[in-house]
PDB file of C-alpha atoms in Angstrom:
ATOM      1  CA  MET A  14      19.631-163.865 143.500  1.00  0.00           C
ATOM      2  CA  ARG A  15      17.729-159.905 144.033  1.00  0.00           C
ATOM      3  CA  ILE A  16      16.263-159.610 140.170  1.00  0.00           C
ATOM      4  CA  THR A  17      14.827-162.968 141.013  1.00  0.00           C
ATOM      5  CA  GLN A  18      12.814-161.854 144.327  1.00  0.00           C
ATOM      6  CA  ILE A  19      11.394-158.374 142.519  1.00  0.00           C
ATOM      7  CA  ALA A  20       9.906-160.955 139.525  1.00  0.00           C
ATOM      8  CA  ILE A  21       8.367-162.960 142.290  1.00  0.00           C
ATOM      9  CA  PHE A  22       7.154-160.270 144.184  1.00  0.00           C
ATOM     10  CA  ALA A  23       5.650-158.754 141.155  1.00  0.00           C
ATOM     11  CA  TYR A  24       3.044-161.338 140.500  1.00  0.00           C
ATOM     12  CA  GLY A  25       2.018-161.644 144.480  1.00  0.00           C
ATOM     13  CA  THR A  26       4.509-164.203 146.536  1.00  0.00           C
ATOM     14  CA  SER A  27       6.394-162.925 149.751  1.00  0.00           C
ATOM     15  CA  PHE A  28       9.882-163.733 150.440  1.00  0.00           C
ATOM     16  CA  THR A  29      11.107-162.922 154.089  1.00  0.00           C
ATOM     17  CA  MET A  30      14.972-162.379 152.321  1.00  0.00           C
ATOM     18  CA  GLY A  31      15.706-159.030 150.596  1.00  0.00           C
ATOM     19  CA  THR A  32      12.692-157.406 152.591  1.00  0.00           C
ATOM     20  CA  GLU A  33      14.787-154.127 152.262  1.00  0.00           C
ATOM     21  CA  VAL A  34      14.897-154.255 148.318  1.00  0.00           C
ATOM     22  CA  ILE A  35      11.397-155.416 147.551  1.00  0.00           C
ATOM     23  CA  ASP A  36      10.337-152.706 150.142  1.00  0.00           C
ATOM     24  CA  MET A  37      11.996-150.000 147.887  1.00  0.00           C
ATOM     25  CA  GLN A  38      10.933-151.169 144.788  1.00  0.00           C
ATOM     26  CA  ARG A  39       7.411-151.898 146.294  1.00  0.00           C
ATOM     27  CA  ARG A  40       6.884-148.216 147.167  1.00  0.00           C
ATOM     28  CA  THR A  41       8.452-147.286 143.716  1.00  0.00           C
ATOM     29  CA  ILE A  42       5.915-149.632 141.604  1.00  0.00           C
ATOM     30  CA  LEU A  43       2.988-147.878 144.389  1.00  0.00           C
ATOM     31  CA  LYS A  44       3.894-144.228 143.730  1.00  0.00           C
ATOM     32  CA  GLN A  45       3.976-144.550 139.818  1.00  0.00           C
ATOM     33  CA  ALA A  46       0.365-146.413 140.098  1.00  0.00           C
ATOM     34  CA  GLY A  47      -0.696-143.493 142.194  1.00  0.00           C
ATOM     35  CA  ALA A  48       0.016-140.725 140.263  1.00  0.00           C
ATOM     36  CA  ALA A  49      -1.162-142.626 137.137  1.00  0.00           C
ATOM     37  CA  MET A  50      -4.893-142.884 138.850  1.00  0.00           C
ATOM     38  CA  THR A  51      -4.446-139.035 140.031  1.00  0.00           C
ATOM     39  CA  VAL A  52      -3.941-137.950 136.424  1.00  0.00           C
ATOM     40  CA  GLY A  53      -6.571-140.212 135.323  1.00  0.00           C
ATOM     41  CA  ALA A  54      -8.904-138.517 137.452  1.00  0.00           C
ATOM     42  CA  LEU A  55      -8.222-135.471 136.945  1.00  0.00           C
ATOM     43  CA  ALA A  56      -8.935-135.852 133.522  1.00  0.00           C
ATOM     44  CA  GLY A  57     -12.132-137.443 133.604  1.00  0.00           C
ATOM     45  CA  CYS A  58     -13.092-134.613 136.157  1.00  0.00           C
ATOM     46  CA  LEU A  59     -11.502-131.782 132.556  1.00  0.00           C
ATOM     47  CA  SER A  60     -14.011-133.675 130.448  1.00  0.00           C
ATOM     48  CA  ASP A  61     -16.747-133.830 132.500  1.00  0.00           C
ATOM     49  CA  GLY A  62     -17.311-130.136 134.290  1.00  0.00           C
ATOM     50  CA  GLY A  63     -15.055-128.195 132.156  1.00  0.00           C
ATOM     51  CA  SER A  64     -12.892-127.288 135.241  1.00  0.00           C
ATOM     52  CA  PRO A  65     -10.476-128.462 137.363  1.00  0.00           C
ATOM     53  CA  GLY A  66     -11.906-128.513 140.287  1.00  0.00           C
ATOM     54  CA  GLY A  67     -15.069-129.946 138.865  1.00  0.00           C
ATOM     55  CA  ALA A  68     -17.774-126.753 138.795  1.00  0.00           C
ATOM     56  CA  PRO A  69     -19.315-126.572 135.736  1.00  0.00           C
ATOM     57  CA  ASP A  70     -18.725-123.893 133.422  1.00  0.00           C
ATOM     58  CA  ASP A  71     -21.227-120.778 134.283  1.00  0.00           C
ATOM     59  CA  THR A  72     -21.093-119.926 130.145  1.00  0.00           C
ATOM     60  CA  LYS A  73     -23.789-117.038 130.057  1.00  0.00           C
ATOM     61  CA  ASP A  74     -26.370-116.244 126.828  1.00  0.00           C
ATOM     62  CA  LYS A  75     -23.747-114.036 125.211  1.00  0.00           C
ATOM     63  CA  SER A  76     -26.485-113.760 122.203  1.00  0.00           C
ATOM     64  CA  THR A  77     -26.996-110.529 120.255  1.00  0.00           C
ATOM     65  CA  PRO A  78     -31.028-109.099 120.885  1.00  0.00           C
ATOM     66  CA  THR A  79     -31.777-109.258 117.368  1.00  0.00           C
ATOM     67  CA  GLU A  80     -34.035-104.754 116.963  1.00  0.00           C
ATOM     68  CA  GLU A  81     -37.111-105.980 115.737  1.00  0.00           C
ATOM     69  CA  THR A  82     -38.084-102.340 113.944  1.00  0.00           C
ATOM     70  CA  THR A  83     -41.255-101.824 112.907  1.00  0.00           C
ATOM     71  CA  THR A  84     -42.117 -99.385 110.036  1.00  0.00           C
ATOM     72  CA  GLU A  85     -45.780 -98.323 109.973  1.00  0.00           C
ATOM     73  CA  THR A  86     -46.847 -96.630 107.094  1.00  0.00           C
ATOM     74  CA  THR A  87     -49.706 -94.277 107.421  1.00  0.00           C
ATOM     75  CA  THR A  88     -52.182 -92.862 104.705  1.00  0.00           C
ATOM     76  CA  ASP A  89     -53.402 -89.912 104.791  1.00  0.00           C
ATOM     77  CA  GLU A  90     -56.958 -89.914 104.125  1.00  0.00           C
ATOM     78  CA  THR A  91     -58.353 -86.851 102.249  1.00  0.00           C
ATOM     79  CA  THR A  92     -62.124 -85.869 102.532  1.00  0.00           C
ATOM     80  CA  GLU A  93     -63.361 -83.352 100.102  1.00  0.00           C
ATOM     81  CA  ASP A  94     -66.563 -81.627 101.400  1.00  0.00           C
ATOM     82  CA  THR A  95     -68.350 -80.710  98.547  1.00  0.00           C
ATOM     83  CA  THR A  96     -71.264 -78.814  99.659  1.00  0.00           C
ATOM     84  CA  THR A  97     -73.730 -78.452  97.102  1.00  0.00           C
ATOM     85  CA  GLU A  98     -75.314 -74.617  96.226  1.00  0.00           C
ATOM     86  CA  SER A  99     -78.785 -73.930  97.062  1.00  0.00           C
ATOM     87  CA  LYS A 100     -79.965 -73.389  93.409  1.00  0.00           C
ATOM     88  CA  PRO A 101     -83.787 -71.480  94.446  1.00  0.00           C
ATOM     89  CA  SER A 102     -87.104 -72.278  92.120  1.00  0.00           C
ATOM     90  CA  LEU A 103     -89.139 -69.454  91.326  1.00  0.00           C
ATOM     91  CA  GLN A 104     -92.616 -70.512  92.886  1.00  0.00           C
ATOM     92  CA  ASN A 105     -94.698 -67.456  92.519  1.00  0.00           C
ATOM     93  CA  ARG A 106     -94.993 -64.046  90.301  1.00  0.00           C
ATOM     94  CA  SER A 107     -96.774 -60.972  90.090  1.00  0.00           C
ATOM     95  CA  VAL A 108     -97.554 -57.794  88.558  1.00  0.00           C
ATOM     96  CA  GLU A 109     -99.386 -54.855  89.977  1.00  0.00           C
ATOM     97  CA  ILE A 110    -100.241 -51.148  88.579  1.00  0.00           C
ATOM     98  CA  VAL A 111     -99.232 -48.630  91.558  1.00  0.00           C
ATOM     99  CA  ASN A 112    -100.610 -45.603  89.271  1.00  0.00           C
ATOM    100  CA  ALA A 113    -101.431 -44.328  86.012  1.00  0.00           C
ATOM    101  CA  GLY A 114    -101.400 -41.099  84.243  1.00  0.00           C
ATOM    102  CA  CYS A 115     -99.549 -38.386  82.317  1.00  0.00           C
ATOM    103  CA  ALA A 116     -95.849 -38.596  82.035  1.00  0.00           C
ATOM    104  CA  ASP A 117     -93.824 -35.331  83.248  1.00  0.00           C
ATOM    105  CA  GLU A 118     -90.016 -35.052  82.903  1.00  0.00           C
ATOM    106  CA  LYS A 119     -89.661 -38.530  84.404  1.00  0.00           C
ATOM    107  CA  SER A 120     -88.031 -40.861  82.148  1.00  0.00           C
ATOM    108  CA  GLU A 121     -89.055 -44.521  82.109  1.00  0.00           C
ATOM    109  CA  GLY A 122     -87.127 -46.840  84.240  1.00  0.00           C
ATOM    110  CA  ALA A 123     -86.815 -50.084  86.127  1.00  0.00           C
ATOM    111  CA  SER A 124     -85.181 -51.259  89.731  1.00  0.00           C
ATOM    112  CA  VAL A 125     -84.076 -54.520  91.198  1.00  0.00           C
ATOM    113  CA  GLU A 126     -83.979 -55.242  94.104  1.00  0.00           C
ATOM    114  CA  PHE A 127     -82.927 -58.712  96.291  1.00  0.00           C
ATOM    115  CA  ASN A 128     -84.250 -59.468  99.685  1.00  0.00           C
ATOM    116  CA  GLU A 129     -82.089 -62.681 100.291  1.00  0.00           C
ATOM    117  CA  SER A 130     -83.939 -63.724 103.594  1.00  0.00           C
ATOM    118  CA  GLU A 131     -87.303 -63.617 101.856  1.00  0.00           C
ATOM    119  CA  SER A 132     -86.117 -65.298  98.856  1.00  0.00           C
ATOM    120  CA  THR A 133     -87.709 -62.239  96.572  1.00  0.00           C
ATOM    121  CA  VAL A 134     -86.926 -60.008  93.574  1.00  0.00           C
ATOM    122  CA  VAL A 135     -89.395 -56.577  93.285  1.00  0.00           C
ATOM    123  CA  VAL A 136     -89.050 -54.611  90.093  1.00  0.00           C
ATOM    124  CA  THR A 137     -90.698 -51.411  90.186  1.00  0.00           C
ATOM    125  CA  GLY A 138     -90.697 -49.031  87.125  1.00  0.00           C
ATOM    126  CA  THR A 139     -92.657 -46.767  84.938  1.00  0.00           C
ATOM    127  CA  ILE A 140     -93.421 -47.395  81.336  1.00  0.00           C
ATOM    128  CA  ARG A 141     -94.092 -45.207  78.610  1.00  0.00           C
ATOM    129  CA  THR A 142     -97.278 -45.698  76.892  1.00  0.00           C
ATOM    130  CA  SER A 143     -99.257 -43.258  73.857  1.00  0.00           C
ATOM    131  CA  ASP A 144    -102.027 -42.541  77.071  1.00  0.00           C
ATOM    132  CA  PRO A 145    -102.741 -43.183  80.595  1.00  0.00           C
ATOM    133  CA  CYS A 146    -104.954 -46.473  79.252  1.00  0.00           C
ATOM    134  CA  TYR A 147    -102.587 -49.110  79.774  1.00  0.00           C
ATOM    135  CA  VAL A 148    -102.543 -51.799  82.659  1.00  0.00           C
ATOM    136  CA  PRO A 149     -98.644 -53.580  83.260  1.00  0.00           C
ATOM    137  CA  LYS A 150     -98.910 -57.552  82.783  1.00  0.00           C
ATOM    138  CA  LEU A 151     -96.088 -59.951  82.813  1.00  0.00           C
ATOM    139  CA  GLY A 152     -94.618 -61.150  79.867  1.00  0.00           C
ATOM    140  CA  ASN A 153     -91.601 -63.550  79.092  1.00  0.00           C
ATOM    141  CA  VAL A 154     -89.904 -64.136  82.248  1.00  0.00           C
ATOM    142  CA  ASN A 155     -87.141 -66.630  81.715  1.00  0.00           C
ATOM    143  CA  TYR A 156     -85.369 -68.048  84.953  1.00  0.00           C
ATOM    144  CA  ASP A 157     -82.272 -70.339  84.181  1.00  0.00           C
ATOM    145  CA  ARG A 158     -82.029 -72.124  87.534  1.00  0.00           C
ATOM    146  CA  GLU A 159     -78.585 -73.820  86.526  1.00  0.00           C
ATOM    147  CA  SER A 160     -76.824 -69.827  85.749  1.00  0.00           C
ATOM    148  CA  GLY A 161     -79.048 -67.728  87.899  1.00  0.00           C
ATOM    149  CA  THR A 162     -79.824 -65.523  85.888  1.00  0.00           C
ATOM    150  CA  MET A 163     -83.279 -64.313  85.327  1.00  0.00           C
ATOM    151  CA  ASP A 164     -84.977 -62.033  81.988  1.00  0.00           C
ATOM    152  CA  ILE A 165     -88.498 -60.268  83.201  1.00  0.00           C
ATOM    153  CA  THR A 166     -90.531 -58.283  80.413  1.00  0.00           C
ATOM    154  CA  ILE A 167     -92.965 -56.198  80.912  1.00  0.00           C
ATOM    155  CA  ARG A 168     -95.378 -54.759  78.935  1.00  0.00           C
ATOM    156  CA  ALA A 169     -97.960 -52.316  78.763  1.00  0.00           C
ATOM    157  CA  LYS A 170    -101.222 -53.309  77.574  1.00  0.00           C
ATOM    158  CA  LYS A 171    -104.568 -51.529  76.679  1.00  0.00           C
ATOM    159  CA  LYS A 172    -107.332 -51.559  78.769  1.00  0.00           C
ATOM    160  CA  GLU A 173    -110.817 -51.691  77.553  1.00  0.00           C
ATOM    161  CA  THR A 174    -112.948 -48.686  77.654  1.00  0.00           C
ATOM    162  CA  GLU A 175    -116.181 -47.785  76.530  1.00  0.00           C
ATOM    163  CA  GLY A 176    -115.114 -44.748  74.521  1.00  0.00           C
ATOM    164  CA  ALA A 177    -112.316 -42.841  73.183  1.00  0.00           C
ATOM    165  CA  SER A 178    -113.079 -39.698  75.343  1.00  0.00           C
ATOM    166  CA  ALA A 179    -112.428 -41.896  78.730  1.00  0.00           C
ATOM    167  CA  CYS A 180    -109.030 -41.627  78.175  1.00  0.00           C
ATOM    168  CA  GLN A 181    -106.499 -38.307  78.574  1.00  0.00           C
ATOM    169  CA  GLN A 182    -105.154 -37.723  75.757  1.00  0.00           C
ATOM    170  CA  CYS A 183    -101.162 -37.193  76.694  1.00  0.00           C
ATOM    171  CA  ILE A 184     -98.245 -39.701  76.843  1.00  0.00           C
ATOM    172  CA  GLY A 185     -98.707 -41.954  79.540  1.00  0.00           C
ATOM    173  CA  ALA A 186     -96.682 -42.993  82.413  1.00  0.00           C
ATOM    174  CA  ILE A 187     -97.980 -46.233  83.756  1.00  0.00           C
ATOM    175  CA  GLU A 188     -96.282 -47.535  87.260  1.00  0.00           C
ATOM    176  CA  TYR A 189     -95.581 -51.278  88.183  1.00  0.00           C
ATOM    177  CA  GLU A 190     -94.684 -53.079  90.896  1.00  0.00           C
ATOM    178  CA  SER A 191     -93.678 -56.548  90.416  1.00  0.00           C
ATOM    179  CA  GLU A 192     -92.709 -59.757  92.695  1.00  0.00           C
ATOM    180  CA  PHE A 193     -91.418 -63.058  92.377  1.00  0.00           C
ATOM    181  CA  ALA A 194     -90.250 -65.395  94.752  1.00  0.00           C
ATOM    182  CA  PHE A 195     -88.335 -67.940  95.175  1.00  0.00           C
ATOM    183  CA  ASP A 196     -88.335 -71.521  97.379  1.00  0.00           C
ATOM    184  CA  SER A 197     -85.084 -70.788  98.871  1.00  0.00           C
ATOM    185  CA  GLY A 198     -82.532 -67.188  98.313  1.00  0.00           C
ATOM    186  CA  VAL A 199     -82.220 -65.291  94.870  1.00  0.00           C
ATOM    187  CA  PRO A 200     -80.673 -65.790  91.680  1.00  0.00           C
ATOM    188  CA  THR A 201     -77.615 -64.084  90.348  1.00  0.00           C
ATOM    189  CA  SER A 202     -78.829 -61.589  88.568  1.00  0.00           C
ATOM    190  CA  VAL A 203     -81.798 -59.869  86.932  1.00  0.00           C
ATOM    191  CA  SER A 204     -82.911 -58.553  83.459  1.00  0.00           C
ATOM    192  CA  VAL A 205     -85.665 -56.179  82.975  1.00  0.00           C
ATOM    193  CA  SER A 206     -86.861 -55.129  79.683  1.00  0.00           C
ATOM    194  CA  HIS A 207     -90.339 -53.356  78.399  1.00  0.00           C
ATOM    195  CA  GLU A 208     -92.747 -54.177  76.006  1.00  0.00           C
ATOM    196  CA  SER A 209     -94.804 -51.009  74.730  1.00  0.00           C
ATOM    197  CA  GLN A 210     -96.074 -50.034  71.216  1.00  0.00           C
ATOM    198  CA  GLY A 211     -95.169 -52.950  69.936  1.00  0.00           C
ATOM    199  CA  GLU A 212     -91.452 -52.253  70.874  1.00  0.00           C
ATOM    200  CA  THR A 213     -89.207 -53.960  73.343  1.00  0.00           C
ATOM    201  CA  LYS A 214     -86.363 -52.867  74.599  1.00  0.00           C
ATOM    202  CA  GLU A 215     -84.301 -54.056  77.929  1.00  0.00           C
ATOM    203  CA  ILE A 216     -84.503 -51.172  81.161  1.00  0.00           C
ATOM    204  CA  THR A 217     -82.250 -52.358  83.330  1.00  0.00           C
ATOM    205  CA  SER A 218     -79.979 -55.228  84.417  1.00  0.00           C
ATOM    206  CA  ALA A 219     -78.391 -56.189  88.384  1.00  0.00           C
ATOM    207  CA  GLY A 220     -76.186 -58.655  90.307  1.00  0.00           C
ATOM    208  CA  HIS A 221     -77.176 -60.126  93.911  1.00  0.00           C
ATOM    209  CA  GLY A 222     -74.862 -58.441  96.134  1.00  0.00           C
ATOM    210  CA  SER A 223     -74.695 -55.223  94.201  1.00  0.00           C
ATOM    211  CA  GLY A 224     -77.660 -54.093  95.848  1.00  0.00           C
ATOM    212  CA  GLU A 225     -80.743 -52.129  94.530  1.00  0.00           C
ATOM    213  CA  ALA A 226     -80.247 -51.099  90.805  1.00  0.00           C
ATOM    214  CA  THR A 227     -81.556 -48.310  88.973  1.00  0.00           C
ATOM    215  CA  GLU A 228     -82.007 -47.286  85.474  1.00  0.00           C
ATOM    216  CA  GLU A 229     -83.580 -44.776  83.652  1.00  0.00           C
ATOM    217  CA  THR A 230     -83.774 -43.984  79.761  1.00  0.00           C
TER     218      THR A 230
END
């Protein structure tokens, strides 16, 4: 009889007999149902929020920052400062007689003076001749602009006279001064030769920076 009453209660029918037994069975069923509902609710919260309290997990981005390395290549730029030295050009040349007379004990010679501030070269000298009746003239003047060398020849020329008696009978000494002008600067070296009585010989040579060069023979 008691089992029949429980089955009938499960289908929702209420009876007055066996009330205590029926109430006890109902409480048991309600507890079981409540426990099942609680477990289901907890499972849903854990699935949705990730924490039992329903609060969302505070998940921080713990990704490791990537360091960016920049390699800068510097190219050294070398500039060659190439300065072209000025190579003077010969602009003018001249020679004039300073004195003519009989030679004494003084030997034949010449000197070279470089004047860089005025871009000139001055040659002074004395040529021996057969008599004093000669004048100085420019002979060959060879100037190599690339190498900066200059070769000068001063020659003695017989001057015209009305008669042989007009000239002294002695060994002559013809003094001269010759100037060479350049547009900018002076040569690096100069050599001087004398031409007299059919003979040419080198008298002196000088380099720029050595000052004045004098040589006597």
